[in-house]
């Protein structure tokens, strides 16, 4: 798989997808982008994987696109460059199309396309040493991997404009304050927490999760009545599932529930 630049393992219902180019701070070149897209699409249909953790090796999440590789393409025409962008669009579609829980465990740098990818996660966990930036304008480029679409939905339009226009770096606490990150953790606690959350979500109803994820993605451009209609249809499907029937049986029998959200160490 792209000379192991993307590694995938599945353990007890949790898939761990790791960018593995630590010498380049996990920057994504063409082959790595294609491998990541293929892995995400495969995971959508892999019944072994009920939740996914996306991370990077070597203390960094992803430094973005491989700038050295970009320099090698200096003679390409505009049309050829547009064709090249198609692979980033396919990566964005694969991230958006994953109907399973996706957790981003962000350590070190998450710049450019790396930050763009993190925006697709259902939950973003960052380490205290995380450094993030929409760096594109620094080198005269525009955001890619769907960041124009995703970033305003995560942090709001005005903050998205500021982050894109300034191309400035920000850290873990600011990511938490603006709602981009859910939790800030010590570096050595990052993956254990990501795995705990993923394991918990792997025990939830895949039907209910997929329905909620789809609806939440649609709500920014939907009106109230449309959302109520989606709710009614989704609830009819969820309440017909085997998971729901088993949950009701366990409740009546006073047995432990199938799903429980794990508390943080500081909460216990």
GROMACS .gro file of C-alpha atoms in nm:
model
  268
    1UNK     CA    1   0.000   0.000   0.000
    2UNK     CA    2   0.199   0.299  -0.135
    3UNK     CA    3   0.523   0.140  -0.008
    4UNK     CA    4   0.368   0.127   0.341
    5UNK     CA    5   0.314   0.504   0.350
    6UNK     CA    6  -0.035   0.424   0.478
    7UNK     CA    7  -0.068   0.148   0.736
    8UNK     CA    8  -0.392  -0.015   0.842
    9UNK     CA    9  -0.467  -0.250   1.126
   10UNK     CA   10  -0.799  -0.366   1.267
   11UNK     CA   11  -0.825  -0.475   1.629
   12UNK     CA   12  -1.147  -0.566   1.809
   13UNK     CA   13  -1.370  -0.358   1.587
   14UNK     CA   14  -1.138  -0.055   1.565
   15UNK     CA   15  -0.940   0.027   1.251
   16UNK     CA   16  -0.626   0.236   1.296
   17UNK     CA   17  -0.523   0.417   0.980
   18UNK     CA   18  -0.172   0.560   1.012
   19UNK     CA   19   0.010   0.796   0.778
   20UNK     CA   20   0.362   0.655   0.774
   21UNK     CA   21   0.605   0.901   0.619
   22UNK     CA   22   0.763   1.032   0.940
   23UNK     CA   23   1.071   1.159   0.756
   24UNK     CA   24   0.841   1.402   0.572
   25UNK     CA   25   0.618   1.471   0.873
   26UNK     CA   26   0.363   1.246   0.700
   27UNK     CA   27   0.312   1.485   0.408
   28UNK     CA   28   0.091   1.323   0.147
   29UNK     CA   29   0.229   1.271  -0.203
   30UNK     CA   30   0.023   1.134  -0.492
   31UNK     CA   31   0.078   0.768  -0.404
   32UNK     CA   32  -0.002   0.822  -0.035
   33UNK     CA   33  -0.316   1.016  -0.120
   34UNK     CA   34  -0.438   0.737  -0.348
   35UNK     CA   35  -0.356   0.472  -0.084
   36UNK     CA   36  -0.541   0.664   0.186
   37UNK     CA   37  -0.844   0.705  -0.038
   38UNK     CA   38  -0.844   0.334  -0.117
   39UNK     CA   39  -0.813   0.241   0.249
   40UNK     CA   40  -1.103   0.464   0.351
   41UNK     CA   41  -1.325   0.318   0.080
   42UNK     CA   42  -1.231  -0.036   0.181
   43UNK     CA   43  -1.310   0.040   0.545
   44UNK     CA   44  -1.660   0.152   0.456
   45UNK     CA   45  -1.737  -0.204   0.347
   46UNK     CA   46  -1.524  -0.386   0.606
   47UNK     CA   47  -1.754  -0.537   0.868
   48UNK     CA   48  -1.458  -0.597   1.100
   49UNK     CA   49  -1.412  -0.222   1.142
   50UNK     CA   50  -1.689  -0.044   1.332
   51UNK     CA   51  -1.487   0.268   1.414
   52UNK     CA   52  -1.176   0.429   1.264
   53UNK     CA   53  -0.885   0.621   1.418
   54UNK     CA   54  -0.681   0.837   1.179
   55UNK     CA   55  -0.334   0.935   1.298
   56UNK     CA   56   0.025   0.989   1.191
   57UNK     CA   57   0.351   0.818   1.280
   58UNK     CA   58   0.657   0.975   1.438
   59UNK     CA   59   0.496   1.249   1.646
   60UNK     CA   60   0.318   1.435   1.366
   61UNK     CA   61  -0.027   1.406   1.211
   62UNK     CA   62   0.033   1.539   0.860
   63UNK     CA   63   0.231   1.833   0.723
   64UNK     CA   64  -0.005   1.864   0.425
   65UNK     CA   65   0.077   1.813   0.060
   66UNK     CA   66   0.429   1.716  -0.039
   67UNK     CA   67   0.566   2.058  -0.139
   68UNK     CA   68   0.886   1.909  -0.282
   69UNK     CA   69   0.675   1.692  -0.509
   70UNK     CA   70   0.474   1.997  -0.616
   71UNK     CA   71   0.792   2.169  -0.732
   72UNK     CA   72   0.868   1.878  -0.963
   73UNK     CA   73   0.549   1.949  -1.159
   74UNK     CA   74   0.640   2.305  -1.261
   75UNK     CA   75   0.586   2.245  -1.633
   76UNK     CA   76   0.230   2.115  -1.604
   77UNK     CA   77  -0.053   2.303  -1.773
   78UNK     CA   78  -0.359   2.436  -1.589
   79UNK     CA   79  -0.562   2.148  -1.731
   80UNK     CA   80  -0.310   1.894  -1.605
   81UNK     CA   81  -0.311   2.058  -1.263
   82UNK     CA   82  -0.691   2.038  -1.250
   83UNK     CA   83  -0.668   1.669  -1.333
   84UNK     CA   84  -0.413   1.628  -1.054
   85UNK     CA   85  -0.652   1.790  -0.808
   86UNK     CA   86  -0.903   1.515  -0.882
   87UNK     CA   87  -0.716   1.280  -0.647
   88UNK     CA   88  -0.764   1.527  -0.359
   89UNK     CA   89  -1.133   1.549  -0.444
   90UNK     CA   90  -1.154   1.171  -0.429
   91UNK     CA   91  -0.987   1.175  -0.087
   92UNK     CA   92  -1.239   1.435   0.032
   93UNK     CA   93  -1.526   1.219  -0.097
   94UNK     CA   94  -1.387   0.912   0.077
   95UNK     CA   95  -1.358   1.100   0.407
   96UNK     CA   96  -1.706   1.247   0.373
   97UNK     CA   97  -1.853   0.914   0.265
   98UNK     CA   98  -1.725   0.713   0.562
   99UNK     CA   99  -2.042   0.634   0.755
  100UNK     CA  100  -1.856   0.493   1.055
  101UNK     CA  101  -1.716   0.684   1.354
  102UNK     CA  102  -1.394   0.862   1.255
  103UNK     CA  103  -1.161   0.993   1.525
  104UNK     CA  104  -0.859   1.205   1.438
  105UNK     CA  105  -0.569   1.178   1.684
  106UNK     CA  106  -0.364   1.489   1.606
  107UNK     CA  107  -0.012   1.510   1.740
  108UNK     CA  108   0.255   1.753   1.621
  109UNK     CA  109   0.183   1.931   1.294
  110UNK     CA  110  -0.149   1.930   1.109
  111UNK     CA  111  -0.087   2.178   0.831
  112UNK     CA  112  -0.268   2.239   0.503
  113UNK     CA  113  -0.423   1.918   0.372
  114UNK     CA  114  -0.344   1.755   0.706
  115UNK     CA  115  -0.574   1.997   0.885
  116UNK     CA  116  -0.827   1.963   0.604
  117UNK     CA  117  -0.842   1.588   0.666
  118UNK     CA  118  -0.889   1.630   1.040
  119UNK     CA  119  -1.199   1.844   0.975
  120UNK     CA  120  -1.386   1.534   0.852
  121UNK     CA  121  -1.344   1.351   1.181
  122UNK     CA  122  -1.647   1.309   1.402
  123UNK     CA  123  -1.420   1.370   1.700
  124UNK     CA  124  -1.084   1.547   1.694
  125UNK     CA  125  -0.840   1.485   1.978
  126UNK     CA  126  -0.522   1.693   1.991
  127UNK     CA  127  -0.205   1.664   2.194
  128UNK     CA  128  -0.065   1.956   2.389
  129UNK     CA  129   0.213   1.987   2.131
  130UNK     CA  130  -0.022   1.998   1.830
  131UNK     CA  131   0.039   2.279   1.581
  132UNK     CA  132  -0.224   2.351   1.317
  133UNK     CA  133  -0.250   2.592   1.025
  134UNK     CA  134  -0.433   2.649   0.698
  135UNK     CA  135  -0.096   2.726   0.542
  136UNK     CA  136  -0.205   2.743   0.178
  137UNK     CA  137  -0.193   3.122   0.133
  138UNK     CA  138   0.168   3.127   0.255
  139UNK     CA  139   0.274   2.973  -0.075
  140UNK     CA  140   0.007   3.123  -0.296
  141UNK     CA  141  -0.231   2.828  -0.299
  142UNK     CA  142  -0.592   2.787  -0.188
  143UNK     CA  143  -0.728   2.529   0.059
  144UNK     CA  144  -0.790   2.181  -0.077
  145UNK     CA  145  -0.933   1.844   0.028
  146UNK     CA  146  -1.266   2.021   0.071
  147UNK     CA  147  -1.154   2.269   0.340
  148UNK     CA  148  -1.356   2.555   0.190
  149UNK     CA  149  -1.664   2.341   0.261
  150UNK     CA  150  -1.566   2.187   0.593
  151UNK     CA  151  -1.389   2.460   0.787
  152UNK     CA  152  -1.681   2.710   0.806
  153UNK     CA  153  -1.906   2.429   0.923
  154UNK     CA  154  -1.667   2.346   1.206
  155UNK     CA  155  -1.557   2.690   1.330
  156UNK     CA  156  -1.801   2.934   1.166
  157UNK     CA  157  -1.758   3.150   0.857
  158UNK     CA  158  -1.574   3.447   1.007
  159UNK     CA  159  -1.320   3.232   1.194
  160UNK     CA  160  -1.271   3.019   0.883
  161UNK     CA  161  -1.196   3.330   0.680
  162UNK     CA  162  -0.943   3.448   0.938
  163UNK     CA  163  -0.764   3.112   0.950
  164UNK     CA  164  -0.749   3.084   0.571
  165UNK     CA  165  -0.658   3.446   0.496
  166UNK     CA  166  -0.390   3.468   0.765
  167UNK     CA  167  -0.248   3.116   0.717
  168UNK     CA  168  -0.139   3.151   1.080
  169UNK     CA  169  -0.044   2.871   1.315
  170UNK     CA  170  -0.251   2.793   1.623
  171UNK     CA  171  -0.217   2.546   1.904
  172UNK     CA  172  -0.415   2.290   2.098
  173UNK     CA  173  -0.592   2.523   2.340
  174UNK     CA  174  -0.711   2.754   2.064
  175UNK     CA  175  -0.833   2.454   1.864
  176UNK     CA  176  -1.034   2.352   2.170
  177UNK     CA  177  -1.167   2.704   2.226
  178UNK     CA  178  -1.290   2.741   1.866
  179UNK     CA  179  -1.460   2.401   1.869
  180UNK     CA  180  -1.223   2.236   1.624
  181UNK     CA  181  -1.095   1.994   1.889
  182UNK     CA  182  -1.298   1.801   2.143
  183UNK     CA  183  -1.020   1.731   2.394
  184UNK     CA  184  -0.656   1.824   2.458
  185UNK     CA  185  -0.436   1.549   2.596
  186UNK     CA  186  -0.075   1.483   2.686
  187UNK     CA  187   0.108   1.325   2.390
  188UNK     CA  188   0.135   0.985   2.558
  189UNK     CA  189  -0.237   0.989   2.643
  190UNK     CA  190  -0.355   1.080   2.291
  191UNK     CA  191  -0.376   0.737   2.126
  192UNK     CA  192  -0.504   0.553   2.436
  193UNK     CA  193  -0.790   0.804   2.459
  194UNK     CA  194  -0.859   0.782   2.085
  195UNK     CA  195  -0.868   0.402   2.107
  196UNK     CA  196  -1.097   0.411   2.410
  197UNK     CA  197  -1.346   0.638   2.234
  198UNK     CA  198  -1.326   0.430   1.917
  199UNK     CA  199  -1.383   0.108   2.111
  200UNK     CA  200  -1.685   0.264   2.278
  201UNK     CA  201  -1.832   0.380   1.947
  202UNK     CA  202  -1.760   0.038   1.795
  203UNK     CA  203  -2.005  -0.099   2.051
  204UNK     CA  204  -2.280   0.146   1.956
  205UNK     CA  205  -2.550   0.086   1.697
  206UNK     CA  206  -2.392   0.122   1.353
  207UNK     CA  207  -2.738   0.192   1.212
  208UNK     CA  208  -2.815   0.476   1.453
  209UNK     CA  209  -2.468   0.623   1.412
  210UNK     CA  210  -2.480   0.625   1.033
  211UNK     CA  211  -2.825   0.784   1.037
  212UNK     CA  212  -2.720   1.056   1.282
  213UNK     CA  213  -2.395   1.127   1.094
  214UNK     CA  214  -2.583   1.164   0.766
  215UNK     CA  215  -2.846   1.392   0.920
  216UNK     CA  216  -2.593   1.612   1.101
  217UNK     CA  217  -2.405   1.657   0.775
  218UNK     CA  218  -2.723   1.774   0.606
  219UNK     CA  219  -2.860   2.006   0.873
  220UNK     CA  220  -2.658   2.321   0.783
  221UNK     CA  221  -2.840   2.341   0.450
  222UNK     CA  222  -3.177   2.200   0.565
  223UNK     CA  223  -3.480   2.373   0.709
  224UNK     CA  224  -3.654   2.270   1.031
  225UNK     CA  225  -3.935   2.072   0.870
  226UNK     CA  226  -3.690   1.881   0.652
  227UNK     CA  227  -3.491   1.781   0.958
  228UNK     CA  228  -3.807   1.666   1.135
  229UNK     CA  229  -3.892   1.451   0.833
  230UNK     CA  230  -3.543   1.301   0.834
  231UNK     CA  231  -3.579   1.236   1.205
  232UNK     CA  232  -3.905   1.046   1.161
  233UNK     CA  233  -3.768   0.826   0.882
  234UNK     CA  234  -3.442   0.760   1.064
  235UNK     CA  235  -3.614   0.670   1.391
  236UNK     CA  236  -3.838   0.422   1.211
  237UNK     CA  237  -3.527   0.251   1.071
  238UNK     CA  238  -3.331   0.260   1.399
  239UNK     CA  239  -3.620   0.122   1.605
  240UNK     CA  240  -3.646  -0.172   1.365
  241UNK     CA  241  -3.283  -0.277   1.419
  242UNK     CA  242  -3.160  -0.584   1.604
  243UNK     CA  243  -2.941  -0.356   1.815
  244UNK     CA  244  -3.245  -0.168   1.946
  245UNK     CA  245  -3.428  -0.492   2.026
  246UNK     CA  246  -3.127  -0.622   2.218
  247UNK     CA  247  -3.090  -0.290   2.404
  248UNK     CA  248  -3.454  -0.307   2.516
  249UNK     CA  249  -3.412  -0.668   2.625
  250UNK     CA  250  -3.103  -0.578   2.831
  251UNK     CA  251  -3.282  -0.284   2.988
  252UNK     CA  252  -3.578  -0.499   3.089
  253UNK     CA  253  -3.349  -0.769   3.224
  254UNK     CA  254  -3.135  -0.510   3.409
  255UNK     CA  255  -2.826  -0.628   3.225
  256UNK     CA  256  -2.530  -0.399   3.138
  257UNK     CA  257  -2.587  -0.183   2.831
  258UNK     CA  258  -2.401  -0.258   2.508
  259UNK     CA  259  -2.280   0.101   2.480
  260UNK     CA  260  -2.107   0.321   2.734
  261UNK     CA  261  -1.907   0.639   2.676
  262UNK     CA  262  -1.564   0.614   2.843
  263UNK     CA  263  -1.486   0.876   3.104
  264UNK     CA  264  -1.159   1.066   3.085
  265UNK     CA  265  -0.906   0.985   3.355
  266UNK     CA  266  -0.975   1.328   3.506
  267UNK     CA  267  -1.347   1.244   3.525
  268UNK     CA  268  -1.307   0.922   3.723
   0.00000   0.00000   0.00000
